[in-house]
Coordinates of C-alpha atoms and ligand atoms in Angstrom, one line a residue:
M276 CA -7.3 -19.2 16.8
Q277 CA -4.9 -16.3 16.7
T278 CA -6.2 -12.8 15.7
V279 CA -3.9 -11.0 13.3
V280 CA -3.6 -7.7 11.5
I281 CA -1.4 -7.6 8.5
D282 CA 0.3 -4.1 8.0
C283 CA 1.7 -4.1 4.4
D284 CA 2.7 -2.3 1.3
P285 CA 1.8 -4.5 -1.7
G286 CA 4.3 -5.1 -3.5
V287 CA 4.6 -8.6 -5.1
D288 CA 5.9 -10.5 -2.0
D289 CA 3.3 -8.8 0.1
A290 CA 0.7 -10.1 -2.4
A291 CA 1.9 -13.7 -1.7
A292 CA 1.7 -13.1 2.0
L293 CA -1.7 -11.6 1.9
L294 CA -3.2 -14.3 -0.5
W295 CA -1.6 -16.9 1.8
A296 CA -3.1 -15.4 5.0
M297 CA -6.5 -15.0 3.3
A298 CA -6.4 -18.7 2.3
E299 CA -5.8 -19.7 5.9
G300 CA -9.2 -18.8 7.4
A301 CA -9.2 -21.9 9.5
A302 CA -5.9 -21.1 11.2
L303 CA -5.8 -17.2 11.2
D304 CA -8.5 -14.8 12.2
L305 CA -7.5 -11.9 9.9
A306 CA -9.2 -9.0 11.5
A307 CA -8.0 -6.3 9.2
I308 CA -5.4 -5.3 6.5
T309 CA -3.7 -2.0 7.1
V310 CA -1.6 -0.4 4.4
V311 CA 1.2 2.0 4.3
A312 CA 3.3 3.7 1.7
G313 CA 6.5 1.7 0.9
N314 CA 7.1 -0.3 -2.3
V315 CA 4.8 2.2 -4.0
P316 CA 2.8 5.3 -2.8
L317 CA -0.2 4.8 -0.6
D318 CA -2.8 5.2 -3.3
W319 CA -1.4 2.2 -5.0
T320 CA -0.8 0.0 -1.9
S321 CA -4.3 0.7 -0.6
T322 CA -5.8 -0.1 -4.0
N323 CA -3.6 -3.3 -4.4
A324 CA -4.6 -4.7 -1.0
R325 CA -8.3 -4.4 -2.0
R326 CA -7.6 -5.9 -5.5
L327 CA -6.0 -8.9 -3.7
A328 CA -8.9 -9.3 -1.2
T329 CA -11.2 -9.3 -4.4
L330 CA -9.0 -11.9 -6.1
A331 CA -9.1 -14.1 -3.1
G332 CA -12.9 -13.7 -2.5
R333 CA -12.3 -12.3 1.0
H334 CA -14.8 -9.4 0.9
D335 CA -15.1 -9.8 4.6
V336 CA -11.5 -8.5 5.4
P337 CA -11.6 -4.7 5.8
V338 CA -8.6 -2.6 4.4
H339 CA -7.6 0.5 6.1
A340 CA -5.4 3.1 4.6
G341 CA -2.6 4.5 6.8
C342 CA 0.4 6.7 6.5
G343 CA 1.4 8.1 3.2
R344 CA 5.0 8.9 4.2
P345 CA 7.6 7.9 6.8
M346 CA 7.7 9.7 10.2
V347 CA 10.6 12.0 9.5
L348 CA 12.2 11.3 6.2
A349 CA 10.9 11.7 2.5
L350 CA 9.3 8.5 1.0
E351 CA 11.5 6.3 -1.1
T352 CA 9.7 3.6 -3.1
A353 CA 10.7 0.5 -5.1
E354 CA 8.9 0.6 -8.5
H355 CA 12.0 -0.7 -10.1
V356 CA 11.3 -4.1 -8.5
H357 CA 7.5 -4.1 -8.2
G358 CA 6.5 -2.1 -11.1
D359 CA 4.7 1.3 -11.3
S360 CA 1.5 -0.2 -9.8
G361 CA 3.3 -2.3 -7.3
L362 CA 1.8 -5.5 -8.7
D363 CA 2.9 -5.3 -12.4
G364 CA 2.9 -8.5 -14.4
A365 CA -0.7 -9.7 -14.1
E366 CA -4.3 -8.7 -14.8
L367 CA -6.0 -8.1 -11.5
P368 CA -9.6 -7.3 -10.9
P369 CA -10.6 -3.8 -9.8
P370 CA -11.3 -3.6 -6.0
A371 CA -14.8 -4.7 -5.2
S372 CA -14.8 -2.8 -1.9
E373 CA -14.1 0.7 -0.7
L374 CA -11.4 1.5 1.9
A375 CA -12.8 1.0 5.4
P376 CA -12.8 3.7 8.1
P377 CA -11.0 4.6 10.3
H378 CA -7.3 5.4 9.6
A379 CA -5.0 2.5 9.9
I380 CA -3.4 4.0 13.1
D381 CA -6.8 4.1 14.8
R382 CA -7.8 0.6 13.6
L383 CA -4.6 -0.9 15.0
I384 CA -5.3 0.9 18.4
D385 CA -8.9 -0.3 18.4
L386 CA -7.9 -3.9 17.6
A387 CA -5.2 -3.9 20.3
H388 CA -7.9 -2.8 22.9
A389 CA -10.4 -5.4 21.5
H390 CA -8.1 -8.4 21.3
D391 CA -5.8 -9.1 24.3
G392 CA -2.6 -10.5 22.8
L393 CA -3.2 -9.3 19.2
T394 CA -0.5 -10.2 16.7
I395 CA 0.6 -7.5 14.2
C396 CA 2.3 -9.0 11.2
A397 CA 4.2 -6.0 9.7
I398 CA 5.7 -6.6 6.2
G399 CA 6.2 -3.0 5.1
P400 CA 7.9 0.1 6.5
L401 CA 6.8 0.3 10.3
T402 CA 5.2 3.8 10.1
N403 CA 1.6 2.8 11.0
V404 CA 2.7 0.5 13.8
A405 CA 5.0 3.1 15.3
M406 CA 2.4 5.9 15.0
A407 CA -0.2 3.7 16.7
L408 CA 2.4 3.2 19.6
V409 CA 3.1 6.9 19.8
K410 CA -0.6 7.9 19.7
E411 CA -1.7 5.3 22.3
P412 CA 1.4 4.0 24.2
S413 CA -0.9 1.8 26.3
I414 CA -1.4 -0.7 23.5
A415 CA 2.3 -1.9 24.0
S416 CA 1.1 -3.9 26.9
R417 CA -2.0 -5.3 25.1
L418 CA -0.1 -6.5 22.0
G419 CA 0.9 -10.1 22.0
R420 CA 3.7 -9.6 19.5
I421 CA 4.8 -7.9 16.4
V422 CA 6.1 -10.4 13.7
L423 CA 8.0 -8.2 11.3
M424 CA 9.8 -8.7 7.9
G425 CA 12.7 -6.3 8.1
G426 CA 16.3 -5.7 8.8
A427 CA 19.3 -8.0 8.6
I428 CA 22.0 -9.5 10.7
G429 CA 24.3 -9.3 7.7
L430 CA 24.1 -7.3 4.5
G431 CA 21.4 -5.1 3.2
N432 CA 19.4 -5.0 0.0
V433 CA 18.9 -1.3 -0.5
T434 CA 22.3 0.0 0.8
A435 CA 25.3 -2.2 1.8
S436 CA 23.9 -2.4 5.3
A437 CA 20.1 -1.6 5.2
E438 CA 17.2 -3.6 4.3
F439 CA 14.3 -1.8 2.4
N440 CA 11.5 -1.7 5.1
I441 CA 13.8 -0.5 7.9
Y442 CA 15.7 1.9 5.5
V443 CA 12.5 3.6 4.4
D444 CA 11.3 4.5 7.9
P445 CA 14.2 4.0 10.4
H446 CA 12.6 6.2 13.0
A447 CA 9.5 4.1 13.0
A448 CA 11.6 0.9 13.3
K449 CA 13.4 2.4 16.2
V450 CA 10.1 3.2 18.0
V451 CA 8.9 -0.3 17.4
F452 CA 12.1 -2.1 18.5
E453 CA 12.2 0.1 21.7
S454 CA 8.5 -0.4 22.4
G455 CA 8.8 -3.3 24.8
V456 CA 6.3 -5.3 22.6
P457 CA 7.7 -8.8 22.0
I458 CA 9.1 -8.8 18.5
V459 CA 10.0 -11.6 16.0
M460 CA 12.3 -10.3 13.3
L461 CA 12.6 -12.0 10.0
G462 CA 15.5 -10.3 8.3
L463 CA 17.2 -10.9 5.0
D464 CA 19.4 -13.7 6.5
V465 CA 16.3 -15.9 6.7
T466 CA 14.1 -14.6 3.9
T467 CA 16.8 -15.0 1.3
Q468 CA 16.9 -18.7 2.2
V469 CA 13.6 -19.2 0.2
R470 CA 13.8 -18.1 -3.5
P471 CA 11.0 -18.1 -6.1
T472 CA 12.9 -20.6 -8.3
P473 CA 11.5 -21.6 -11.7
A474 CA 10.5 -24.9 -10.2
R475 CA 8.6 -23.3 -7.3
L476 CA 6.8 -20.9 -9.8
D477 CA 6.0 -23.9 -12.0
A478 CA 4.4 -25.6 -9.0
L479 CA 2.4 -22.5 -8.3
R480 CA 1.1 -22.3 -11.9
A481 CA 0.2 -26.0 -11.7
L482 CA -2.4 -25.3 -9.1
E483 CA -4.5 -24.0 -12.0
N484 CA -6.5 -21.4 -10.3
A485 CA -6.7 -17.8 -11.3
T486 CA -5.1 -16.5 -8.1
S487 CA -2.0 -18.7 -8.3
K488 CA -1.5 -18.0 -12.0
A489 CA -1.7 -14.2 -11.3
L490 CA 0.8 -14.5 -8.4
A491 CA 3.2 -16.5 -10.6
D492 CA 3.0 -14.0 -13.4
M493 CA 3.8 -11.2 -10.9
F494 CA 6.7 -13.1 -9.5
D495 CA 8.1 -13.7 -13.0
L496 CA 8.5 -10.0 -13.4
Y497 CA 9.8 -9.4 -9.9
V498 CA 12.4 -12.1 -10.3
S499 CA 13.6 -10.5 -13.6
R500 CA 13.9 -7.1 -11.9
A501 CA 15.3 -7.9 -8.4
S502 CA 19.0 -7.5 -8.6
D503 CA 19.5 -10.6 -6.4
G504 CA 16.9 -12.8 -8.2
G505 CA 14.3 -12.0 -5.5
A506 CA 13.3 -13.9 -2.3
L507 CA 10.1 -14.8 -0.7
H508 CA 10.5 -12.1 1.9
D509 CA 7.1 -11.2 3.2
P510 CA 5.2 -14.6 3.0
L511 CA 7.8 -15.9 5.5
A512 CA 6.3 -13.7 8.2
V513 CA 3.0 -15.4 7.5
A514 CA 4.8 -18.8 7.6
Y515 CA 6.1 -18.0 11.0
L516 CA 2.5 -17.4 12.2
L517 CA 1.4 -20.8 10.9
M518 CA 4.4 -23.1 11.4
P519 CA 7.0 -21.5 13.9
E520 CA 8.5 -25.0 14.2
A521 CA 10.0 -24.5 10.7
F522 CA 12.2 -21.8 11.9
R523 CA 15.3 -21.4 14.2
G524 CA 16.4 -18.2 15.9
R525 CA 17.6 -16.6 19.0
D526 CA 16.9 -13.7 21.4
C527 CA 19.0 -10.7 20.6
H528 CA 19.3 -7.0 21.2
V529 CA 18.6 -5.1 18.0
E530 CA 19.4 -1.4 17.6
V531 CA 18.3 0.6 14.6
V532 CA 20.5 3.2 13.0
T533 CA 18.5 6.2 11.9
E534 CA 21.0 8.5 10.2
G535 CA 24.1 8.6 8.1
V536 CA 25.7 6.1 5.8
C537 CA 24.3 3.3 7.9
R538 CA 20.7 4.6 7.8
G539 CA 18.3 1.7 8.2
R540 CA 20.9 -0.8 9.5
T541 CA 19.8 -3.1 12.2
I542 CA 22.7 -3.8 14.6
V543 CA 21.9 -7.4 15.9
D544 CA 23.9 -8.4 18.8
V545 CA 24.0 -12.1 18.0
S546 CA 26.7 -12.9 20.5
G547 CA 25.3 -10.8 23.4
R548 CA 28.6 -9.0 23.7
G549 CA 26.9 -5.7 24.0
G550 CA 25.3 -6.9 27.3
R551 CA 21.9 -5.2 26.6
L552 CA 18.7 -7.0 27.2
A553 CA 17.3 -8.8 24.2
N554 CA 14.4 -6.9 22.5
A555 CA 13.7 -9.4 19.6
F556 CA 13.6 -13.0 18.7
V557 CA 15.7 -12.9 15.5
L558 CA 15.2 -15.7 13.1
E559 CA 18.2 -17.3 11.4
R560 CA 17.1 -20.6 9.7
V561 CA 14.0 -21.8 7.9
D562 CA 12.9 -25.0 6.3
G563 CA 12.1 -23.5 2.9
D564 CA 10.6 -26.6 1.3
A565 CA 8.2 -27.2 4.1
V566 CA 7.1 -23.5 4.0
F567 CA 6.6 -23.4 0.3
Q568 CA 4.6 -26.6 0.4
R569 CA 2.2 -25.2 2.9
L570 CA 1.9 -22.0 0.8
L571 CA 0.9 -24.2 -2.2
D572 CA -1.6 -26.2 -0.1
A573 CA -3.2 -23.0 1.0
L574 CA -3.3 -21.3 -2.4
R575 CA -4.9 -24.4 -3.8
R576 CA -8.1 -23.4 -1.9
L577 CA -8.4 -19.9 -3.5
P578 CA -10.5 -19.2 -6.6
Ligands
BDR171 C1 11.0 -6.0 1.8 O1 11.1 -4.8 1.0 C2 9.9 -4.7 0.1 O2 10.4 -4.4 -1.1 C3 9.4 -6.1 0.2 O3 8.0 -6.1 0.0 C4 9.7 -6.6 1.5 O4 8.7 -6.3 2.5 C5 12.3 -6.8 1.5 O5 13.4 -6.1 1.8
CA172 CA1 6.6 -5.5 1.8

């Protein structure tokens, strides 16, 4: 079974990713959840991850708080999409557990040493992951891969050219893409192929458990607030861990722009014209119906 850490900033679509991963105990060894500031400040993301673990009945998964701001720039958040709490739209239980020691950076380092070939599934700004690589560069050769939601081949969603996770901490993204760790990139090109349509949210509600109802309620608000109707961004990173055969992609060189009007842009050399070695497997297509069906099958198992 693959051992995974999810580094996240919940966030409504992070919530779907976390609940899905927590429902897949037979397929994923979820060693820890590490949280970072992103969609909302760290106090909220670290509370939200524990509320979701409580909702899913996964008291065994430790939640570690990480960085409260990007490496260089000031934090920019997305309450206008996810709400002031990050998970507006549903009544969630208070967290049943405390935050676990140590700091997320040290937990990532410890887990990389303990598990040869560890997978980091990163669905928020990449600050914690980059800081772990900066603090302990030797983990680069221990990590199996980083599967990340972020970036885009084409247009951005926070500026004309930048996707939110890379935009918030472009310096961290640069460290990660230049780390030598095998990277799987799920950018907007693939995540926007799976939308939380009314039919899909109805199917979620029809599961008739408290967790799925709460998730559908949060998605209702998220869809109404997202300027493009929203997409199932972060759960697709979990989908890739579970069913890579549902995706198509190619090896590319990816460069991150850290400054200026293109801050946070990922320049993806799809054609290979730049002649630089590929540093990521960039996903381009997904079978959205297959992915959503497995999400439903998993959430059916939750309380
Ligand atoms: C990404 O940005 C965040 O708002 C979402 O949680 C997702 O990780 C999509 O651009
Ligand atoms: Ca996220």
